[in-house]
Amino acid sequence: MHATNIQKAIQQLKESIFVRVRHRALLQYTGAPVVDENQLFFLLLPFLNGEPWHEGLQESATTVGIVQASLFEHDKIKEKDAISKEQQLTVLSGDYYSGRYYEILAHTGNIVLIQKLAQGIVERCEQEIAAYEHTYRTMEQWVNNLSLIETAIIRKFYEAHGFNKYSAVMVHALTIQRLQNEMDAFHRYALTAVGRAMEKCFGQQELKHLLTVAIEEQQKLLTAELAALQLSDELQQFIWRIVKVETR
Amino acid sequence: MEKMKLKLLYADLKSDIEIIETELEKALNSSSHLLNEASLHLLQAGGKRIRPVFVLLSAKFGDYQIERMKHIAVPLELIHMASLVHDDVIDDSNMRRGRHTVKAQWNNRVAMFTGDFIFARALEYVTVIDNPRAHQILARTMVEICNGEIIQIEDKFRMNQHIKDYFRRIKRKTALLIESSCELGAVVGGVDEQNIRRLKRYGYFVGMSFQIIDDILDFTATDKELGKPAGSDLLQGNITLPMLLLKDDAPMQPYLEKIIAGTLTEEERMKMLQYVRHSDAIKQATAISDKYLQKALKEVEALPKHPMKKKLRDVALFIGKRKF
């Protein structure tokens, strides 16, 4: 599949998400929902790779995108003093999107996906809160933590629809993306909550080194998984672009 | 005293309420010690558990099986708990039921994760019920509660709002979840359609009365009874029924101006509360709550003969006459 068509499929899914959660007051105060296009790409990967796809699957992918948008809204809440009208409505926009994904799946009778996504959200919350637990973790544990945060929801979508073979590639690619984001945040002196927790464990210089090593390790694993999955050249190139590696 | 009354009211359902409490604890179990701590913090704060009670009482009019009904009763209480955790972030509240809120004990982010975790656990738990209608009712309720809260934020400090705006808001904010508790109890319990509608309406009327009383108590109860400063709703800009009935009174104007400017002193708060407590607005608001209560009791009368009819009546009266 050509890169333009990949982009078109992503934009269509994005539009479908926006349409399903459109809300006058939320649009006015918190703006349109934020969705990570790379995450949408992985939701669509089975379709882009030619797996049988139908309206129900597109609807499921839309609801998973809504879940991601919901969690992203709540990620925007500040640790202290979230008292502005915008922050208050950001809390509610996350809750509203959460209600909407449940409502859509309830109407299509997809109880299995409701359950799977709920389990994914539980897993993700358990990992997100780890940053505030003041517990020592090894770098391997932190990489696992970041990986679960980024991939738990999509993994549940794959599980619900029998697309497990795409999991490993998705997990390594999105883990690299997150580790790179942590590295960028490190260089900008704007660490995330997990970044701060990792810094407490290892110190500044060691953290930089460990992040570099972890990214390299994940890239090796991604290379191996991509070889095993045998995706088209276009899809492979798209994935390497996601992880900011231009030529392979 | 109020807690004792409630215990007596729940006496017939005691063993089933205990099952619900145990299941709530199980549902909130997590591999994260911080989530466990935050959830336990919430559970220990207690609560009236009125939503599970309405589920169980409504289901008694059908084929009542606690093993099935708990999968509706527990999620409804969890959804209520989760929304309180997020509400405390929105309202910047440090105290609830006399205890520190999750956001005050830890921080806003921990509160957000805790709320999301509890919401997700509620959905995980309710999926045992393979009845699309039940899921549609619950999902619609969750969306509408949010809509109610969004409107509430838009209406903050809007002194020119109409009493109808207030009713529309509390319908979504509170009455809907109680209405849905009754409806879901009846639907999953296999009650016939006519009585589902009666129980649903009963829940709506009780819910409206419940919120009006809550809004009255925010002015009339003491800080200790409320577990937070009396008048908090107004200080946060929420214009509730007593204030809608009073807002044009001349003696209220200086207080309102200072509340809007955020400059009301503690002494002025106490004086304002004295004024509100002795005003006619409290009596008028109580009368409106009573009207809803009477409508709820009328729905109970129309239900078929059943030992639980008295219980529905008693719970409604407790809610409509409670002191805090």
PDB file of N, CA and C in Angstrom, chain A residues 23-26 28-29 71 74-83 85 88-89 91-93 95-96 98-103 106-107 109 111 114-115 118-119 121-122 125-126 128-129 132-133 135 193, chain B residues 29-35 86-87 89-92 103 106-110 112-114 116-117 119-121 123-124 126-127 129-130 132 134-136 138-140 142-143 146-147 149-150 153-154 156:
ATOM      1  N   HIS A  23     -18.482  17.827  20.571  1.00  0.00           N
ATOM      2  CA  HIS A  23     -19.274  18.407  21.664  1.00  0.00           C
ATOM      3  C   HIS A  23     -19.029  19.913  21.678  1.00  0.00           C
ATOM      4  N   ARG A  24     -20.080  20.684  21.572  1.00  0.00           N
ATOM      5  CA  ARG A  24     -19.947  22.136  21.418  1.00  0.00           C
ATOM      6  C   ARG A  24     -19.050  22.769  22.494  1.00  0.00           C
ATOM      7  N   ALA A  25     -19.414  22.549  23.768  1.00  0.00           N
ATOM      8  CA  ALA A  25     -18.676  23.230  24.845  1.00  0.00           C
ATOM      9  C   ALA A  25     -17.230  22.736  24.922  1.00  0.00           C
ATOM     10  N   LEU A  26     -17.034  21.438  24.713  1.00  0.00           N
ATOM     11  CA  LEU A  26     -15.669  20.904  24.815  1.00  0.00           C
ATOM     12  C   LEU A  26     -14.801  21.444  23.685  1.00  0.00           C
ATOM     13  N   GLN A  28     -15.142  24.266  22.282  1.00  0.00           N
ATOM     14  CA  GLN A  28     -14.885  25.674  22.566  1.00  0.00           C
ATOM     15  C   GLN A  28     -13.755  25.853  23.594  1.00  0.00           C
ATOM     16  N   TYR A  29     -13.779  25.034  24.642  1.00  0.00           N
ATOM     17  CA  TYR A  29     -12.825  25.261  25.738  1.00  0.00           C
ATOM     18  C   TYR A  29     -11.590  24.360  25.709  1.00  0.00           C
ATOM     19  N   LEU A  71      -7.845   9.122  27.420  1.00  0.00           N
ATOM     20  CA  LEU A  71      -6.705   9.029  28.340  1.00  0.00           C
ATOM     21  C   LEU A  71      -5.729  10.185  28.114  1.00  0.00           C
ATOM     22  N   HIS A  74      -6.812  13.262  30.014  1.00  0.00           N
ATOM     23  CA  HIS A  74      -6.480  13.211  31.447  1.00  0.00           C
ATOM     24  C   HIS A  74      -4.979  13.363  31.698  1.00  0.00           C
ATOM     25  N   ASP A  75      -4.175  13.016  30.683  1.00  0.00           N
ATOM     26  CA  ASP A  75      -2.724  13.235  30.812  1.00  0.00           C
ATOM     27  C   ASP A  75      -2.393  14.723  30.858  1.00  0.00           C
ATOM     28  N   LYS A  76      -3.337  15.553  30.378  1.00  0.00           N
ATOM     29  CA  LYS A  76      -3.075  17.000  30.340  1.00  0.00           C
ATOM     30  C   LYS A  76      -3.307  17.686  31.690  1.00  0.00           C
ATOM     31  N   ILE A  77      -3.876  16.923  32.650  1.00  0.00           N
ATOM     32  CA  ILE A  77      -4.186  17.548  33.944  1.00  0.00           C
ATOM     33  C   ILE A  77      -2.905  17.764  34.755  1.00  0.00           C
ATOM     34  N   LYS A  78      -2.761  18.975  35.275  1.00  0.00           N
ATOM     35  CA  LYS A  78      -1.549  19.308  36.035  1.00  0.00           C
ATOM     36  C   LYS A  78      -1.590  18.639  37.402  1.00  0.00           C
ATOM     37  N   GLU A  79      -0.402  18.390  37.972  1.00  0.00           N
ATOM     38  CA  GLU A  79      -0.359  17.739  39.284  1.00  0.00           C
ATOM     39  C   GLU A  79      -1.002  18.618  40.356  1.00  0.00           C
ATOM     40  N   LYS A  80      -0.775  19.915  40.267  1.00  0.00           N
ATOM     41  CA  LYS A  80      -1.332  20.849  41.264  1.00  0.00           C
ATOM     42  C   LYS A  80      -2.096  21.951  40.530  1.00  0.00           C
ATOM     43  N   ASP A  81      -3.051  22.553  41.249  1.00  0.00           N
ATOM     44  CA  ASP A  81      -3.763  23.739  40.765  1.00  0.00           C
ATOM     45  C   ASP A  81      -4.375  23.596  39.370  1.00  0.00           C
ATOM     46  N   ALA A  82      -5.215  22.602  39.228  1.00  0.00           N
ATOM     47  CA  ALA A  82      -5.915  22.443  37.939  1.00  0.00           C
ATOM     48  C   ALA A  82      -7.245  23.186  38.010  1.00  0.00           C
ATOM     49  N   ILE A  83      -7.175  24.459  38.378  1.00  0.00           N
ATOM     50  CA  ILE A  83      -8.419  25.155  38.708  1.00  0.00           C
ATOM     51  C   ILE A  83      -8.993  25.998  37.575  1.00  0.00           C
ATOM     52  N   LYS A  85     -10.847  26.987  34.098  1.00  0.00           N
ATOM     53  CA  LYS A  85     -12.027  26.417  33.437  1.00  0.00           C
ATOM     54  C   LYS A  85     -11.589  25.379  32.402  1.00  0.00           C
ATOM     55  N   GLN A  88     -10.667  22.190  34.178  1.00  0.00           N
ATOM     56  CA  GLN A  88     -11.882  21.530  34.686  1.00  0.00           C
ATOM     57  C   GLN A  88     -12.591  20.792  33.548  1.00  0.00           C
ATOM     58  N   LEU A  89     -12.694  21.482  32.417  1.00  0.00           N
ATOM     59  CA  LEU A  89     -13.389  20.850  31.285  1.00  0.00           C
ATOM     60  C   LEU A  89     -12.538  19.762  30.626  1.00  0.00           C
ATOM     61  N   VAL A  91     -10.828  17.578  32.367  1.00  0.00           N
ATOM     62  CA  VAL A  91     -11.202  16.386  33.164  1.00  0.00           C
ATOM     63  C   VAL A  91     -12.475  15.791  32.573  1.00  0.00           C
ATOM     64  N   LEU A  92     -13.448  16.666  32.321  1.00  0.00           N
ATOM     65  CA  LEU A  92     -14.749  16.186  31.841  1.00  0.00           C
ATOM     66  C   LEU A  92     -14.702  15.706  30.395  1.00  0.00           C
ATOM     67  N   SER A  93     -13.821  16.286  29.598  1.00  0.00           N
ATOM     68  CA  SER A  93     -13.766  15.809  28.213  1.00  0.00           C
ATOM     69  C   SER A  93     -13.267  14.369  28.199  1.00  0.00           C
ATOM     70  N   ASP A  95     -13.696  12.181  30.565  1.00  0.00           N
ATOM     71  CA  ASP A  95     -14.810  11.354  31.050  1.00  0.00           C
ATOM     72  C   ASP A  95     -15.896  11.212  29.972  1.00  0.00           C
ATOM     73  N   TYR A  96     -16.124  12.310  29.261  1.00  0.00           N
ATOM     74  CA  TYR A  96     -17.150  12.286  28.201  1.00  0.00           C
ATOM     75  C   TYR A  96     -16.747  11.313  27.090  1.00  0.00           C
ATOM     76  N   SER A  98     -14.843   8.839  27.347  1.00  0.00           N
ATOM     77  CA  SER A  98     -14.920   7.506  27.938  1.00  0.00           C
ATOM     78  C   SER A  98     -16.368   6.965  27.877  1.00  0.00           C
ATOM     79  N   GLY A  99     -17.301   7.834  28.219  1.00  0.00           N
ATOM     80  CA  GLY A  99     -18.711   7.445  28.128  1.00  0.00           C
ATOM     81  C   GLY A  99     -19.126   7.169  26.688  1.00  0.00           C
ATOM     82  N   ARG A 100     -18.589   7.965  25.770  1.00  0.00           N
ATOM     83  CA  ARG A 100     -18.968   7.812  24.350  1.00  0.00           C
ATOM     84  C   ARG A 100     -18.479   6.485  23.757  1.00  0.00           C
ATOM     85  N   TYR A 101     -17.240   6.076  24.110  1.00  0.00           N
ATOM     86  CA  TYR A 101     -16.767   4.815  23.533  1.00  0.00           C
ATOM     87  C   TYR A 101     -17.623   3.662  24.055  1.00  0.00           C
ATOM     88  N   TYR A 102     -17.985   3.752  25.342  1.00  0.00           N
ATOM     89  CA  TYR A 102     -18.835   2.708  25.927  1.00  0.00           C
ATOM     90  C   TYR A 102     -20.210   2.719  25.250  1.00  0.00           C
ATOM     91  N   GLU A 103     -20.724   3.902  25.015  1.00  0.00           N
ATOM     92  CA  GLU A 103     -22.048   4.036  24.398  1.00  0.00           C
ATOM     93  C   GLU A 103     -22.058   3.422  22.980  1.00  0.00           C
ATOM     94  N   ALA A 106     -21.805  -0.315  23.260  1.00  0.00           N
ATOM     95  CA  ALA A 106     -23.041  -0.876  23.821  1.00  0.00           C
ATOM     96  C   ALA A 106     -24.102  -0.977  22.719  1.00  0.00           C
ATOM     97  N   HIS A 107     -24.135   0.022  21.832  1.00  0.00           N
ATOM     98  CA  HIS A 107     -25.124   0.000  20.751  1.00  0.00           C
ATOM     99  C   HIS A 107     -24.814  -1.050  19.695  1.00  0.00           C
ATOM    100  N   GLY A 109     -23.339  -3.791  20.536  1.00  0.00           N
ATOM    101  CA  GLY A 109     -23.392  -5.049  21.285  1.00  0.00           C
ATOM    102  C   GLY A 109     -22.031  -5.729  21.395  1.00  0.00           C
ATOM    103  N   ILE A 111     -19.711  -6.477  23.538  1.00  0.00           N
ATOM    104  CA  ILE A 111     -19.410  -6.567  24.974  1.00  0.00           C
ATOM    105  C   ILE A 111     -17.959  -7.030  25.189  1.00  0.00           C
ATOM    106  N   ILE A 114     -15.710  -4.121  25.007  1.00  0.00           N
ATOM    107  CA  ILE A 114     -15.890  -3.268  26.203  1.00  0.00           C
ATOM    108  C   ILE A 114     -15.019  -3.828  27.329  1.00  0.00           C
ATOM    109  N   GLN A 115     -15.105  -5.145  27.496  1.00  0.00           N
ATOM    110  CA  GLN A 115     -14.349  -5.786  28.575  1.00  0.00           C
ATOM    111  C   GLN A 115     -12.835  -5.676  28.339  1.00  0.00           C
ATOM    112  N   ALA A 118     -11.612  -2.154  28.895  1.00  0.00           N
ATOM    113  CA  ALA A 118     -11.605  -1.839  30.335  1.00  0.00           C
ATOM    114  C   ALA A 118     -10.354  -2.447  30.976  1.00  0.00           C
ATOM    115  N   GLN A 119     -10.024  -3.678  30.607  1.00  0.00           N
ATOM    116  CA  GLN A 119      -8.813  -4.315  31.149  1.00  0.00           C
ATOM    117  C   GLN A 119      -7.563  -3.546  30.720  1.00  0.00           C
ATOM    118  N   ILE A 121      -7.379  -0.348  30.055  1.00  0.00           N
ATOM    119  CA  ILE A 121      -7.310   0.923  30.803  1.00  0.00           C
ATOM    120  C   ILE A 121      -6.790   0.667  32.222  1.00  0.00           C
ATOM    121  N   VAL A 122      -7.268  -0.430  32.827  1.00  0.00           N
ATOM    122  CA  VAL A 122      -6.789  -0.786  34.173  1.00  0.00           C
ATOM    123  C   VAL A 122      -5.269  -0.966  34.133  1.00  0.00           C
ATOM    124  N   CYS A 125      -3.498   2.408  33.701  1.00  0.00           N
ATOM    125  CA  CYS A 125      -3.524   3.234  34.922  1.00  0.00           C
ATOM    126  C   CYS A 125      -2.536   2.694  35.948  1.00  0.00           C
ATOM    127  N   GLU A 126      -2.465   1.381  36.068  1.00  0.00           N
ATOM    128  CA  GLU A 126      -1.533   0.783  37.037  1.00  0.00           C
ATOM    129  C   GLU A 126      -0.090   1.139  36.701  1.00  0.00           C
ATOM    130  N   GLU A 128       0.814   3.899  34.772  1.00  0.00           N
ATOM    131  CA  GLU A 128       0.968   5.357  34.840  1.00  0.00           C
ATOM    132  C   GLU A 128       1.229   5.819  36.277  1.00  0.00           C
ATOM    133  N   ILE A 129       0.515   5.193  37.201  1.00  0.00           N
ATOM    134  CA  ILE A 129       0.609   5.647  38.600  1.00  0.00           C
ATOM    135  C   ILE A 129       1.939   5.237  39.232  1.00  0.00           C
ATOM    136  N   TYR A 132       4.451   7.625  40.608  1.00  0.00           N
ATOM    137  CA  TYR A 132       4.238   8.314  41.893  1.00  0.00           C
ATOM    138  C   TYR A 132       4.425   7.386  43.084  1.00  0.00           C
ATOM    139  N   GLU A 133       4.928   6.189  42.823  1.00  0.00           N
ATOM    140  CA  GLU A 133       4.999   5.200  43.913  1.00  0.00           C
ATOM    141  C   GLU A 133       6.304   5.234  44.708  1.00  0.00           C
ATOM    142  N   THR A 135       9.159   3.909  44.223  1.00  0.00           N
ATOM    143  CA  THR A 135       9.753   2.580  44.385  1.00  0.00           C
ATOM    144  C   THR A 135      10.913   2.468  43.395  1.00  0.00           C
ATOM    145  N   ALA A 193       6.475  12.663  34.248  1.00  0.00           N
ATOM    146  CA  ALA A 193       6.426  12.084  35.600  1.00  0.00           C
ATOM    147  C   ALA A 193       7.262  10.798  35.644  1.00  0.00           C
TER     148      ALA A 193
ATOM    149  N   ASN B  29      -9.263  -4.076  43.804  1.00  0.00           N
ATOM    150  CA  ASN B  29      -7.949  -4.657  44.036  1.00  0.00           C
ATOM    151  C   ASN B  29      -7.053  -4.428  42.804  1.00  0.00           C
ATOM    152  N   SER B  30      -5.828  -4.014  43.062  1.00  0.00           N
ATOM    153  CA  SER B  30      -4.926  -3.694  41.957  1.00  0.00           C
ATOM    154  C   SER B  30      -3.516  -4.196  42.240  1.00  0.00           C
ATOM    155  N   SER B  31      -2.739  -4.361  41.171  1.00  0.00           N
ATOM    156  CA  SER B  31      -1.337  -4.761  41.351  1.00  0.00           C
ATOM    157  C   SER B  31      -0.493  -3.558  41.787  1.00  0.00           C
ATOM    158  N   SER B  32      -1.076  -2.366  41.716  1.00  0.00           N
ATOM    159  CA  SER B  32      -0.359  -1.154  42.140  1.00  0.00           C
ATOM    160  C   SER B  32      -0.704  -0.832  43.591  1.00  0.00           C
ATOM    161  N   HIS B  33       0.321  -0.729  44.435  1.00  0.00           N
ATOM    162  CA  HIS B  33       0.008  -0.474  45.858  1.00  0.00           C
ATOM    163  C   HIS B  33      -0.578   0.918  46.054  1.00  0.00           C
ATOM    164  N   LEU B  34      -0.182   1.878  45.189  1.00  0.00           N
ATOM    165  CA  LEU B  34      -0.728   3.226  45.337  1.00  0.00           C
ATOM    166  C   LEU B  34      -2.218   3.261  44.951  1.00  0.00           C
ATOM    167  N   LEU B  35      -2.563   2.536  43.884  1.00  0.00           N
ATOM    168  CA  LEU B  35      -3.991   2.479  43.507  1.00  0.00           C
ATOM    169  C   LEU B  35      -4.794   1.781  44.593  1.00  0.00           C
ATOM    170  N   HIS B  86     -12.958  12.488  40.431  1.00  0.00           N
ATOM    171  CA  HIS B  86     -12.699  13.488  39.394  1.00  0.00           C
ATOM    172  C   HIS B  86     -13.343  14.834  39.750  1.00  0.00           C
ATOM    173  N   ASP B  87     -14.529  14.796  40.377  1.00  0.00           N
ATOM    174  CA  ASP B  87     -15.189  16.054  40.798  1.00  0.00           C
ATOM    175  C   ASP B  87     -14.303  16.839  41.753  1.00  0.00           C
ATOM    176  N   VAL B  89     -11.157  16.998  41.772  1.00  0.00           N
ATOM    177  CA  VAL B  89     -10.111  17.696  40.998  1.00  0.00           C
ATOM    178  C   VAL B  89     -10.733  18.954  40.393  1.00  0.00           C
ATOM    179  N   ILE B  90     -11.930  18.780  39.819  1.00  0.00           N
ATOM    180  CA  ILE B  90     -12.611  19.910  39.171  1.00  0.00           C
ATOM    181  C   ILE B  90     -12.896  21.022  40.182  1.00  0.00           C
ATOM    182  N   ASP B  91     -13.387  20.622  41.370  1.00  0.00           N
ATOM    183  CA  ASP B  91     -13.776  21.625  42.379  1.00  0.00           C
ATOM    184  C   ASP B  91     -12.609  22.049  43.273  1.00  0.00           C
ATOM    185  N   ASP B  92     -11.445  21.435  43.056  1.00  0.00           N
ATOM    186  CA  ASP B  92     -10.271  21.704  43.900  1.00  0.00           C
ATOM    187  C   ASP B  92     -10.606  21.469  45.381  1.00  0.00           C
ATOM    188  N   LYS B 103      -7.088  13.766  45.660  1.00  0.00           N
ATOM    189  CA  LYS B 103      -6.240  14.808  45.078  1.00  0.00           C
ATOM    190  C   LYS B 103      -5.475  15.575  46.167  1.00  0.00           C
ATOM    191  N   TRP B 106      -2.753  12.934  47.671  1.00  0.00           N
ATOM    192  CA  TRP B 106      -1.645  12.710  46.747  1.00  0.00           C
ATOM    193  C   TRP B 106      -1.560  13.925  45.814  1.00  0.00           C
ATOM    194  N   ASN B 107      -2.088  13.820  44.610  1.00  0.00           N
ATOM    195  CA  ASN B 107      -2.147  15.006  43.730  1.00  0.00           C
ATOM    196  C   ASN B 107      -3.209  14.779  42.641  1.00  0.00           C
ATOM    197  N   ASN B 108      -3.401  15.778  41.789  1.00  0.00           N
ATOM    198  CA  ASN B 108      -4.444  15.682  40.754  1.00  0.00           C
ATOM    199  C   ASN B 108      -4.235  14.493  39.822  1.00  0.00           C
ATOM    200  N   ARG B 109      -2.978  14.250  39.449  1.00  0.00           N
ATOM    201  CA  ARG B 109      -2.696  13.180  38.487  1.00  0.00           C
ATOM    202  C   ARG B 109      -3.042  11.829  39.091  1.00  0.00           C
ATOM    203  N   VAL B 110      -2.683  11.644  40.357  1.00  0.00           N
ATOM    204  CA  VAL B 110      -3.020  10.380  41.026  1.00  0.00           C
ATOM    205  C   VAL B 110      -4.550  10.237  41.080  1.00  0.00           C
ATOM    206  N   MET B 112      -6.670  11.478  38.943  1.00  0.00           N
ATOM    207  CA  MET B 112      -7.167  11.161  37.591  1.00  0.00           C
ATOM    208  C   MET B 112      -7.000   9.675  37.295  1.00  0.00           C
ATOM    209  N   PHE B 113      -5.811   9.135  37.614  1.00  0.00           N
ATOM    210  CA  PHE B 113      -5.574   7.711  37.355  1.00  0.00           C
ATOM    211  C   PHE B 113      -6.506   6.851  38.208  1.00  0.00           C
ATOM    212  N   THR B 114      -6.704   7.275  39.458  1.00  0.00           N
ATOM    213  CA  THR B 114      -7.581   6.498  40.354  1.00  0.00           C
ATOM    214  C   THR B 114      -9.002   6.486  39.797  1.00  0.00           C
ATOM    215  N   ASP B 116      -9.986   6.980  36.671  1.00  0.00           N
ATOM    216  CA  ASP B 116     -10.031   6.195  35.422  1.00  0.00           C
ATOM    217  C   ASP B 116      -9.984   4.698  35.719  1.00  0.00           C
ATOM    218  N   PHE B 117      -9.154   4.347  36.692  1.00  0.00           N
ATOM    219  CA  PHE B 117      -9.038   2.938  37.094  1.00  0.00           C
ATOM    220  C   PHE B 117     -10.395   2.426  37.609  1.00  0.00           C
ATOM    221  N   PHE B 119     -13.441   3.690  37.019  1.00  0.00           N
ATOM    222  CA  PHE B 119     -14.382   3.643  35.887  1.00  0.00           C
ATOM    223  C   PHE B 119     -14.178   2.348  35.092  1.00  0.00           C
ATOM    224  N   ALA B 120     -12.913   2.055  34.806  1.00  0.00           N
ATOM    225  CA  ALA B 120     -12.604   0.868  33.988  1.00  0.00           C
ATOM    226  C   ALA B 120     -13.010  -0.412  34.724  1.00  0.00           C
ATOM    227  N   ARG B 121     -12.725  -0.451  36.027  1.00  0.00           N
ATOM    228  CA  ARG B 121     -13.129  -1.624  36.809  1.00  0.00           C
ATOM    229  C   ARG B 121     -14.658  -1.807  36.765  1.00  0.00           C
ATOM    230  N   LEU B 123     -16.668  -0.987  34.336  1.00  0.00           N
ATOM    231  CA  LEU B 123     -17.056  -1.539  33.031  1.00  0.00           C
ATOM    232  C   LEU B 123     -16.639  -3.006  32.914  1.00  0.00           C
ATOM    233  N   GLU B 124     -15.474  -3.314  33.463  1.00  0.00           N
ATOM    234  CA  GLU B 124     -15.006  -4.697  33.429  1.00  0.00           C
ATOM    235  C   GLU B 124     -16.015  -5.582  34.176  1.00  0.00           C
ATOM    236  N   VAL B 126     -19.210  -4.979  34.855  1.00  0.00           N
ATOM    237  CA  VAL B 126     -20.585  -5.008  34.328  1.00  0.00           C
ATOM    238  C   VAL B 126     -20.685  -5.872  33.063  1.00  0.00           C
ATOM    239  N   THR B 127     -19.552  -6.170  32.435  1.00  0.00           N
ATOM    240  CA  THR B 127     -19.625  -6.942  31.173  1.00  0.00           C
ATOM    241  C   THR B 127     -20.051  -8.395  31.390  1.00  0.00           C
ATOM    242  N   ILE B 129     -22.802  -9.010  32.552  1.00  0.00           N
ATOM    243  CA  ILE B 129     -24.204  -8.906  32.146  1.00  0.00           C
ATOM    244  C   ILE B 129     -24.270  -8.827  30.617  1.00  0.00           C
ATOM    245  N   ASP B 130     -24.827  -9.887  30.038  1.00  0.00           N
ATOM    246  CA  ASP B 130     -24.869  -9.947  28.570  1.00  0.00           C
ATOM    247  C   ASP B 130     -26.237  -9.462  28.076  1.00  0.00           C
ATOM    248  N   PRO B 132     -27.590  -6.164  26.084  1.00  0.00           N
ATOM    249  CA  PRO B 132     -27.238  -4.871  25.446  1.00  0.00           C
ATOM    250  C   PRO B 132     -28.051  -3.696  25.982  1.00  0.00           C
ATOM    251  N   ALA B 134     -29.110  -3.163  28.981  1.00  0.00           N
ATOM    252  CA  ALA B 134     -28.527  -2.701  30.251  1.00  0.00           C
ATOM    253  C   ALA B 134     -27.301  -1.831  29.970  1.00  0.00           C
ATOM    254  N   HIS B 135     -26.467  -2.257  29.038  1.00  0.00           N
ATOM    255  CA  HIS B 135     -25.256  -1.480  28.715  1.00  0.00           C
ATOM    256  C   HIS B 135     -25.619  -0.142  28.080  1.00  0.00           C
ATOM    257  N   GLN B 136     -26.665  -0.164  27.260  1.00  0.00           N
ATOM    258  CA  GLN B 136     -27.082   1.098  26.623  1.00  0.00           C
ATOM    259  C   GLN B 136     -27.571   2.103  27.665  1.00  0.00           C
ATOM    260  N   LEU B 138     -26.734   2.199  30.879  1.00  0.00           N
ATOM    261  CA  LEU B 138     -25.598   2.649  31.695  1.00  0.00           C
ATOM    262  C   LEU B 138     -24.699   3.626  30.921  1.00  0.00           C
ATOM    263  N   ALA B 139     -24.450   3.306  29.655  1.00  0.00           N
ATOM    264  CA  ALA B 139     -23.574   4.160  28.846  1.00  0.00           C
ATOM    265  C   ALA B 139     -24.207   5.544  28.668  1.00  0.00           C
ATOM    266  N   ARG B 140     -25.498   5.554  28.360  1.00  0.00           N
ATOM    267  CA  ARG B 140     -26.207   6.821  28.176  1.00  0.00           C
ATOM    268  C   ARG B 140     -26.125   7.649  29.461  1.00  0.00           C
ATOM    269  N   MET B 142     -23.792   7.547  31.776  1.00  0.00           N
ATOM    270  CA  MET B 142     -22.446   8.103  31.966  1.00  0.00           C
ATOM    271  C   MET B 142     -22.237   9.347  31.116  1.00  0.00           C
ATOM    272  N   VAL B 143     -22.710   9.280  29.872  1.00  0.00           N
ATOM    273  CA  VAL B 143     -22.540  10.435  28.974  1.00  0.00           C
ATOM    274  C   VAL B 143     -23.347  11.630  29.495  1.00  0.00           C
ATOM    275  N   CYS B 146     -21.855  13.450  32.449  1.00  0.00           N
ATOM    276  CA  CYS B 146     -20.793  14.363  32.000  1.00  0.00           C
ATOM    277  C   CYS B 146     -21.393  15.639  31.429  1.00  0.00           C
ATOM    278  N   ASN B 147     -22.418  15.464  30.599  1.00  0.00           N
ATOM    279  CA  ASN B 147     -23.070  16.646  30.032  1.00  0.00           C
ATOM    280  C   ASN B 147     -23.570  17.563  31.142  1.00  0.00           C
ATOM    281  N   GLU B 149     -22.376  17.857  34.129  1.00  0.00           N
ATOM    282  CA  GLU B 149     -21.236  18.515  34.790  1.00  0.00           C
ATOM    283  C   GLU B 149     -20.641  19.617  33.916  1.00  0.00           C
ATOM    284  N   ILE B 150     -20.657  19.363  32.607  1.00  0.00           N
ATOM    285  CA  ILE B 150     -20.137  20.391  31.686  1.00  0.00           C
ATOM    286  C   ILE B 150     -21.026  21.641  31.775  1.00  0.00           C
ATOM    287  N   ILE B 153     -20.352  23.619  34.894  1.00  0.00           N
ATOM    288  CA  ILE B 153     -19.165  24.500  34.812  1.00  0.00           C
ATOM    289  C   ILE B 153     -19.494  25.738  33.976  1.00  0.00           C
ATOM    290  N   GLU B 154     -20.227  25.527  32.892  1.00  0.00           N
ATOM    291  CA  GLU B 154     -20.600  26.689  32.051  1.00  0.00           C
ATOM    292  C   GLU B 154     -21.487  27.670  32.828  1.00  0.00           C
ATOM    293  N   LYS B 156     -21.406  28.256  36.047  1.00  0.00           N
ATOM    294  CA  LYS B 156     -20.808  28.773  37.288  1.00  0.00           C
ATOM    295  C   LYS B 156     -20.845  30.292  37.333  1.00  0.00           C
TER     296      LYS B 156
END
